[in-house]
Structures are given as C-alpha cells and as structure tokens.
Amino acid sequence: MKKGYLILAVALSIVGPANLMAQSGSRTLARLIWQDKEQQSLRWGDVKKGQQWSIKAESISGHPDLDEDRHMFVQMQRVGTTAIVGVRDDDNGEFQSGWMALDSGVTQEAHGDHFHWRYKAAPRIIQTKLDKDQGNPAHVYLYEGKYYIANDKKNGFTVVSPSLLGASGAQPDQFFEAGGGHITLAALGGQVAYATWIDRDGDNLGRVDVIGLGSNAGRKYQIHLPSGGIHGATTNSGKVFFAPSDGICWVQADTSVSANEDTVDVHHLSLGESEDGTPLRTGAFTNLDNWVLFSVGGSTEPKLCMINAASSKPSLTKMDLSIKTGNRLTTPKTVRSRTGEKFALMFEESQSGEQDEFLHVIALDPNRDGGFSDAKLHKSVSIGKSLIEGHSGHHEVVALSKRLIAVSNPGDGTIAIISTSNWETEATLNVGGIPTRLLAFGG
C-alpha cells in the first residue's frame, strides 16, 4: 500500500466516516424563535453545531407590521409545533392589540420506537387577531394543551384551541367574561378557570372569578382573598394558588363549579415582612411536578420559595440567596438534566445595567428523595447584559434538550448556549437586535 493511502486509511479508522461528515458539515440541534424588542418582531434561527456553533437570525413569513413605538410583545407559549404571542399597545388596547399564532415549521418523523426532528420548512404566521377589541393582553398562559389570553381591558379572557389555528373557516378562540384590570389566570381540566382582579381597595379587593368551561359553561361565582393586588395564579395537585399583596393564598380546585363563596375555604401562607413591616409577596409562579416555585424578597434578602402542592397542608420551604446590592432575582424556571437531576434557574439582573449579571443554578433535590428541603446553590454562571425597561428586556431561558439550554442576553444582542452537564457556556451567538423571550422546537 502506498504511503498516502496508508495515512488516509489510518485517518478513516480513527475518525470514522460519520465524524468526517460532522467535521465537514453541521447538525441542527434545535430551532429558536425569539422576540426582538428593537424591531418589535419575531425572529428565528436554527442552532447548529459543526466545527463551530452557529445561528442565522431570520424574519418570519407573514409577520404583520407592528409599530416599534406603540406595540410591545408580552408572554408567548407553545403547544406542539405551534405558538402564540400576545401583543399590547400604548393606548389600553384602543390602537391595536391581540395575538399572533405561528407554525414553527418543525416536524417529527417516526423511526420505530423513537422519532427524529426535521427542520425542512421555515416558520410562518398562521393567524393574527390584532384590532381594537382584544383588551390589551398582558399575560398568555398554557393549561392542558390550550392557550389562555388575558384580555385585561375587556375584563375577561380568551381560550384558543391550537388544533384550529389557521384552519379555514374555523374559529379557534372563545371569550369568557371573568377577571378584571390586570388579569392572572389558572385553569383545570377544561372545566373551570380562576380569573383574578388587580384591585387593591373597594368591592373588588381580593376578588377571584370562578367560571365554568366546557360542560360547566354558564356556572360561575366569586371568592375573595384577604388582600388585593393579585398578580399571579397557578394550579397544581388539585389546588389553585394566588399571589396577592400579602403572601400566598390557595383553595381546593372546584372542577364542577358547584361551590360558592360561603363554602370555599381560602387558606393563607405568610411570606414574612420587609424591614418596614410591609408583607412580602411574589408576582408569578413556576410548576415542577407537585411543587410550586417562586421568588420573594426583591433585592433585599431574596429567597427561592417552594410549596409541595400535593401535601394536605401545604407549607413553605425557603432557600436564601445572596445577590449584589441593587440587583434583583427573576421568577425561577426549571429544567431536568440528562441524568434526571432537577434544577431551578434564576437570573440575577442589574437594574442599573452597570453590574455583572448571573444565572443561578439551584439543585432542587440533591439527595433525590422527592423533597426540596435540601435545595442548594449548585453554580452561578456569568451571563451577558439585560436591558430592562418596564416589564421587558429581561433574560429568558429555554431548554434545547436535556443537555443544553439557551439564554437570551438582551443588552448584548446575543444568545448563549449552556451545557446542563457542567453548566459551562458552550457558545455565545450574535443574533443582533434585542433578543428577549425565547421558544425552542425540536431538540
């Protein structure tokens, strides 16, 4: 055998044809869709890895022209390969507000006992509802495979069925009158929804509207929490949790909508008080299995709080965190690693934009006994800048797979790829603009 052929044969035996192909090309790991605050538009790109990491930011077909000065994206959620994003305006919904739905273009291809993700088509907008009659939504929720959009200025909410989005002649959305001012929502089993009122005084202080859905349509009643300013609601393990101005309240879920205010027991959990005696509160929840997680304390004595919703008498588990003066913690997000470890991820963001920012990784159940009493800080990862203005400009995190997460850095125009194996940053990808909220498809 000639010397040149021998070298090639040895190289093939060491590297292998598959690895040679990987070196010459790249593999798509997931598709990202994100909100670009700079242009008030949705952007997308496929996260690829070959010899280097890459992503190419592109526009989405059918995207409506939004006013950069008057429109603002709010939350977005996904079901399967579709997603919905809420849109607000600067005139209480009198200019143009509502929602946009998209198809990610990602599909599943079955292969025996597993499947592969395919990325052959580009994302496209499949339906929009932007007009003067959508009530300026601020929150978009996902409960049991359906989208729930809070129509604040209409004192109600809309339920959207993903399977009907974009279908000719179909009406995927249904409006319900419940909740008021700045609405947060919890829903169970397609049978009942709990819609909150933001009022801090008057007759609607602490008010929650309980309204029937599906076969319970037409049934409704009210309950009142001991304090108002409710901003946060969720459901877990047959209970409904609320975030009023004083601590946490919870009730047993009424999926038959057969109770009334006199028969519903409202339970209260105190979160303590600040130095000036003001009761501590939270503003949003995250669920992981039978646990409800949230942050409290702001920039002074911040804590990760956890409630075992499956307990007959739910109580608080708290974990203290240390952050820089003037920084604030975000609501936790949760992920599972490839080995099944459960983590809470919390951003420490600079309100001034002048201090370093971090992603705090908290191991929730190090001894794997199912309880979170042993939760501890696992690692703090240095990240890029946020660009906070009102409720926008925060970091966002999304799982690409059980091995990788993506983090948006609004102040840097980048998206970071971080390994869940060692919590090291694998790559920081420039996408331009001001990337904020993220969704991932495939993986």
XYZ file of C-alpha atoms in Angstrom:
443
model
C 0.000 0.000 0.000
C 1.318 3.435 -0.868
C 2.186 5.777 1.968
C -0.566 8.306 1.111
C -3.253 5.613 1.045
C -1.977 4.211 4.339
C -2.296 7.608 6.033
C -5.847 8.003 4.688
C -6.834 4.501 5.885
C -5.445 5.181 9.346
C -7.316 8.515 9.468
C -10.573 6.797 8.493
C -10.105 4.125 11.134
C -9.547 6.753 13.830
C -12.038 9.412 12.814
C -14.660 7.312 11.030
C -16.865 8.424 8.117
C -19.572 9.821 10.418
C -17.108 12.060 12.204
C -15.609 13.212 8.895
C -19.115 14.224 7.809
C -19.666 16.058 11.090
C -16.437 17.958 10.598
C -17.291 18.952 7.041
C -20.884 19.989 7.808
C -23.092 20.896 10.740
C -26.014 19.393 12.604
C -29.193 21.243 13.600
C -29.779 20.824 17.333
C -32.971 22.878 17.742
C -34.935 25.785 16.321
C -35.247 29.000 18.309
C -37.908 31.665 17.945
C -37.422 34.868 19.890
C -38.846 38.325 20.387
C -36.681 41.171 19.125
C -37.604 44.198 21.221
C -35.629 46.542 18.960
C -37.849 45.947 15.920
C -40.942 44.553 17.714
C -40.756 41.467 15.545
C -40.375 37.730 15.957
C -37.135 36.255 14.649
C -35.981 32.691 14.203
C -32.868 30.651 13.632
C -31.654 27.050 13.777
C -28.965 26.319 16.353
C -26.291 24.349 14.518
C -23.066 22.727 15.582
C -20.249 21.619 13.342
C -16.693 22.678 13.880
C -18.283 25.810 15.345
C -21.660 26.800 16.770
C -23.849 28.977 14.573
C -27.277 30.536 14.188
C -28.636 32.796 11.467
C -31.345 35.263 12.535
C -34.185 35.457 10.018
C -37.607 37.069 9.722
C -40.860 35.079 9.851
C -43.121 34.856 6.821
C -46.498 36.571 7.179
C -45.398 38.692 10.148
C -47.648 41.776 10.471
C -46.095 45.220 10.570
C -46.062 46.356 14.203
C -45.361 49.883 15.386
C -41.969 49.903 17.111
C -43.012 52.827 19.316
C -46.573 51.774 20.154
C -46.563 47.969 20.268
C -44.971 45.583 22.750
C -44.804 41.805 22.850
C -45.869 40.057 26.051
C -45.681 36.394 27.001
C -45.669 33.591 24.461
C -46.442 29.900 24.818
C -46.149 26.814 22.628
C -48.168 23.647 22.068
C -46.528 21.024 19.855
C -45.240 22.853 16.789
C -47.447 25.958 17.202
C -47.053 29.011 19.401
C -48.955 32.149 20.370
C -47.567 35.541 21.380
C -49.555 38.363 22.972
C -49.327 41.934 21.659
C -50.076 45.099 23.665
C -50.345 48.725 22.577
C -49.771 52.029 24.372
C -53.441 53.063 24.452
C -55.212 50.442 26.598
C -55.992 48.389 23.506
C -57.590 51.269 21.592
C -54.803 51.356 18.994
C -54.302 47.684 18.113
C -53.698 44.722 20.394
C -54.293 40.980 20.471
C -52.255 37.946 19.465
C -50.328 36.224 16.702
C -50.059 32.466 16.109
C -47.254 30.726 14.259
C -46.270 27.323 12.932
C -42.636 26.567 13.742
C -42.041 24.547 10.562
C -40.523 21.753 12.664
C -41.955 18.253 12.240
C -41.495 14.823 13.818
C -40.521 11.796 11.749
C -41.220 8.398 13.330
C -38.415 5.809 13.422
C -39.673 2.664 15.143
C -39.628 3.260 18.892
C -38.360 6.836 18.573
C -38.593 9.840 16.288
C -36.386 12.450 14.649
C -36.990 16.179 14.337
C -36.956 17.644 10.840
C -36.356 21.315 10.030
C -37.266 21.457 6.345
C -39.849 24.278 6.413
C -39.415 27.825 7.698
C -41.706 29.229 10.432
C -44.724 31.236 9.311
C -47.516 33.227 10.898
C -50.730 31.222 10.508
C -53.241 33.547 12.191
C -53.414 37.007 13.721
C -56.027 38.827 15.742
C -54.948 42.432 16.131
C -57.637 45.095 16.477
C -59.336 47.464 18.942
C -61.418 44.735 20.579
C -58.784 42.497 22.210
C -58.420 44.276 25.558
C -54.640 44.797 25.567
C -53.474 41.389 26.869
C -50.585 41.276 29.322
C -50.482 37.553 30.089
C -50.611 34.401 27.979
C -50.941 31.056 29.754
C -50.861 27.399 28.777
C -53.094 24.940 30.597
C -53.599 21.343 29.481
C -52.867 21.971 25.826
C -54.846 25.190 25.332
C -53.828 28.843 25.263
C -55.423 31.303 27.706
C -55.060 35.004 26.852
C -55.963 37.623 29.460
C -57.940 40.457 27.824
C -57.342 42.988 30.607
C -59.374 45.945 29.357
C -62.337 43.723 28.477
C -62.375 42.151 31.949
C -62.169 38.677 30.522
C -60.013 36.060 28.836
C -59.860 34.107 25.584
C -59.300 30.362 25.243
C -57.608 29.333 21.992
C -57.561 25.760 20.648
C -54.208 25.081 18.913
C -55.676 22.428 16.603
C -57.958 25.029 14.992
C -55.323 27.690 14.378
C -55.048 28.566 10.715
C -57.846 26.188 9.719
C -60.125 27.575 7.018
C -63.497 28.662 8.388
C -62.627 27.622 11.943
C -62.925 29.857 14.988
C -60.221 28.752 17.399
C -60.934 31.315 20.128
C -63.721 31.738 22.691
C -64.124 34.709 25.049
C -65.198 34.473 28.716
C -66.076 37.431 30.922
C -64.133 36.988 34.165
C -61.294 38.764 35.972
C -60.567 42.455 35.882
C -57.979 45.183 35.430
C -54.770 43.194 35.105
C -55.784 39.560 34.969
C -53.889 36.440 36.003
C -55.365 33.016 35.341
C -55.432 29.392 36.450
C -57.466 26.671 34.706
C -58.106 22.971 35.301
C -59.305 20.122 33.156
C -61.025 22.340 30.624
C -63.799 22.605 33.236
C -63.042 25.659 35.372
C -60.953 28.840 35.330
C -59.964 31.200 38.120
C -59.546 34.805 36.918
C -58.178 37.455 39.304
C -58.818 41.164 39.840
C -55.933 43.566 40.455
C -57.908 45.989 42.693
C -56.288 46.960 45.992
C -59.394 48.529 47.526
C -63.143 48.723 47.013
C -65.613 45.928 46.315
C -63.238 44.042 44.026
C -60.339 43.873 46.508
C -59.101 40.274 46.538
C -61.759 39.185 44.052
C -61.362 35.979 42.054
C -63.997 34.964 39.497
C -64.582 31.209 39.269
C -66.131 30.386 35.895
C -67.170 27.132 34.265
C -65.677 25.915 30.992
C -66.701 23.077 28.715
C -69.636 21.160 30.197
C -69.669 23.618 33.112
C -70.287 26.638 30.869
C -72.707 29.098 32.443
C -71.763 28.308 36.027
C -69.855 30.937 37.999
C -69.322 32.510 41.407
C -66.793 34.717 43.216
C -64.405 34.284 46.093
C -62.425 36.976 47.891
C -58.890 36.722 49.232
C -57.957 38.613 52.429
C -55.749 41.055 50.461
C -55.893 42.545 46.958
C -53.415 43.463 44.251
C -53.475 39.867 42.985
C -50.729 39.272 40.434
C -50.112 35.586 39.943
C -52.152 32.381 39.751
C -51.460 28.746 39.020
C -52.793 25.268 39.666
C -51.098 22.136 40.949
C -52.243 18.867 42.533
C -55.904 19.829 42.646
C -55.259 23.185 44.294
C -55.237 26.759 42.985
C -52.584 29.201 44.212
C -52.746 33.015 44.132
C -50.239 35.817 44.717
C -51.997 38.751 46.451
C -50.228 41.666 48.142
C -49.777 39.609 51.337
C -48.197 36.178 50.995
C -49.784 33.250 49.179
C -53.414 32.088 49.174
C -54.739 28.754 47.991
C -58.049 26.918 47.605
C -59.121 23.426 46.644
C -59.991 23.373 42.944
C -63.708 23.194 42.203
C -63.816 21.391 38.855
C -67.589 21.019 38.976
C -68.084 24.750 39.710
C -70.687 23.752 42.291
C -69.444 25.661 45.348
C -69.989 29.277 46.393
C -68.080 31.860 48.374
C -69.583 30.693 51.679
C -68.392 27.110 51.187
C -64.871 27.755 49.838
C -62.050 27.808 52.385
C -59.331 30.324 51.477
C -56.003 29.337 53.038
C -53.191 31.844 53.631
C -49.425 31.361 53.851
C -47.373 34.294 55.122
C -44.073 35.078 53.426
C -42.944 37.323 56.272
C -42.438 41.071 56.292
C -39.918 43.558 54.946
C -37.921 45.817 57.264
C -40.664 48.465 57.192
C -43.332 45.951 58.169
C -44.850 45.546 54.683
C -45.963 41.966 53.984
C -43.769 40.173 51.472
C -45.277 38.935 48.233
C -44.426 37.364 44.901
C -45.725 38.012 41.399
C -45.524 34.767 39.415
C -45.253 31.010 39.830
C -43.492 28.084 38.176
C -44.518 24.429 38.487
C -42.327 21.343 38.614
C -44.130 18.075 39.276
C -46.092 18.591 42.512
C -44.085 21.656 43.539
C -44.930 25.355 43.109
C -41.858 27.614 42.980
C -41.473 31.394 43.153
C -39.082 34.122 44.284
C -39.556 36.655 47.054
C -37.592 39.463 48.661
C -36.556 41.523 45.646
C -33.064 42.924 46.090
C -33.014 42.553 49.895
C -32.871 39.101 51.464
C -34.019 37.310 48.283
C -35.278 33.761 48.560
C -36.379 30.867 46.417
C -39.645 29.581 47.873
C -41.188 26.173 47.248
C -44.558 24.656 48.171
C -45.397 20.961 47.996
C -48.865 21.251 46.475
C -49.576 17.544 46.996
C -49.471 17.969 50.768
C -52.819 18.101 52.568
C -51.455 21.110 54.451
C -49.060 22.911 52.100
C -46.239 24.807 53.795
C -43.267 26.878 52.683
C -39.743 25.675 52.056
C -37.307 28.571 51.686
C -33.761 28.884 50.427
C -31.756 32.081 50.957
C -29.764 33.525 48.071
C -27.054 36.163 48.031
C -27.005 38.765 45.252
C -25.323 42.112 44.636
C -26.944 45.198 46.129
C -29.282 46.757 43.582
C -29.714 43.559 41.577
C -32.955 41.554 41.523
C -33.881 37.908 41.034
C -36.332 36.726 38.396
C -39.063 34.096 38.682
C -37.445 30.627 38.600
C -37.585 28.411 35.552
C -36.980 24.682 35.849
C -35.117 22.053 33.827
C -34.151 18.427 34.129
C -30.661 17.340 33.157
C -29.805 14.285 31.083
C -29.323 12.301 34.303
C -32.688 13.341 35.736
C -31.472 15.996 38.154
C -33.967 18.794 38.836
C -32.743 22.390 38.712
C -34.267 25.809 39.239
C -32.728 28.586 37.141
C -32.918 32.189 38.368
C -31.412 35.256 36.756
C -29.741 37.912 38.865
C -30.265 41.078 36.828
C -28.788 44.549 37.221
C -31.481 47.205 37.459
C -28.966 49.914 36.551
C -27.292 47.911 33.795
C -23.920 48.585 35.381
C -23.335 45.427 37.435
C -22.434 41.896 36.466
C -25.338 39.518 35.901
C -25.634 35.798 36.590
C -27.708 32.699 36.034
C -28.002 30.949 39.393
C -28.395 27.184 39.098
C -30.099 25.629 42.125
C -30.094 21.871 42.642
C -33.592 21.232 43.974
C -33.275 17.657 45.172
C -29.600 16.676 45.556
C -30.382 13.531 47.572
C -33.218 12.582 45.181
C -35.739 11.771 47.890
C -38.500 13.759 46.160
C -38.351 16.627 48.658
C -36.779 20.031 48.100
C -35.680 20.751 51.685
C -32.073 20.029 50.668
C -32.091 22.509 47.759
C -28.785 24.326 47.383
C -26.920 26.619 45.024
C -25.107 24.447 42.512
C -23.379 27.077 40.388
C -23.572 30.717 39.320
C -22.939 31.246 35.617
C -21.770 34.628 34.329
C -24.040 35.841 31.518
C -24.450 38.895 29.273
C -26.480 42.016 29.895
C -30.199 42.524 30.291
C -31.851 45.724 29.037
C -34.754 46.259 31.405
C -37.471 48.754 30.573
C -40.731 48.212 32.411
C -41.677 44.547 32.051
C -39.452 43.918 29.034
C -35.759 43.461 28.375
C -35.239 40.584 30.810
C -33.185 37.476 30.182
C -35.036 34.329 29.173
C -34.010 30.675 29.299
C -35.330 27.696 27.364
C -34.253 24.051 27.156
C -32.914 22.949 23.779
C -32.578 19.374 25.050
C -31.717 17.634 28.314
C -28.097 18.513 27.592
C -28.364 22.176 26.574
C -30.206 25.390 27.396
C -30.320 28.722 25.561
C -30.201 32.096 27.332
C -31.044 35.440 25.747
C -28.869 38.466 26.536
C -30.977 41.495 25.514
C -28.308 44.067 26.269
C -25.694 42.286 24.153
C -27.774 41.114 21.193
C -26.650 37.542 21.842
C -27.962 34.097 22.750
C -25.762 31.867 24.913
C -25.721 28.065 24.724
C -25.023 26.450 28.108
C -24.402 22.791 28.946
C -26.508 21.222 31.721
C -23.738 18.684 32.339
C -21.173 21.135 33.725
C -23.066 24.458 33.457
C -20.386 25.951 31.266
C -21.117 28.271 28.351
C -20.551 26.356 25.123
C -21.046 29.321 22.786
C -22.323 32.899 22.665
C -24.062 33.553 19.361
C -24.637 37.024 17.929
C -28.209 37.496 16.659
C -28.376 41.294 16.755
C -31.238 43.450 17.958
C -32.601 42.998 21.492
C -33.464 39.296 21.942
C -35.768 38.697 24.911
C -38.337 35.894 25.287
C -37.459 32.560 23.696
C -39.157 29.380 22.491
C -37.398 26.204 21.340
C -38.649 23.498 18.962
C -37.083 20.162 18.190
C -34.022 19.161 20.152
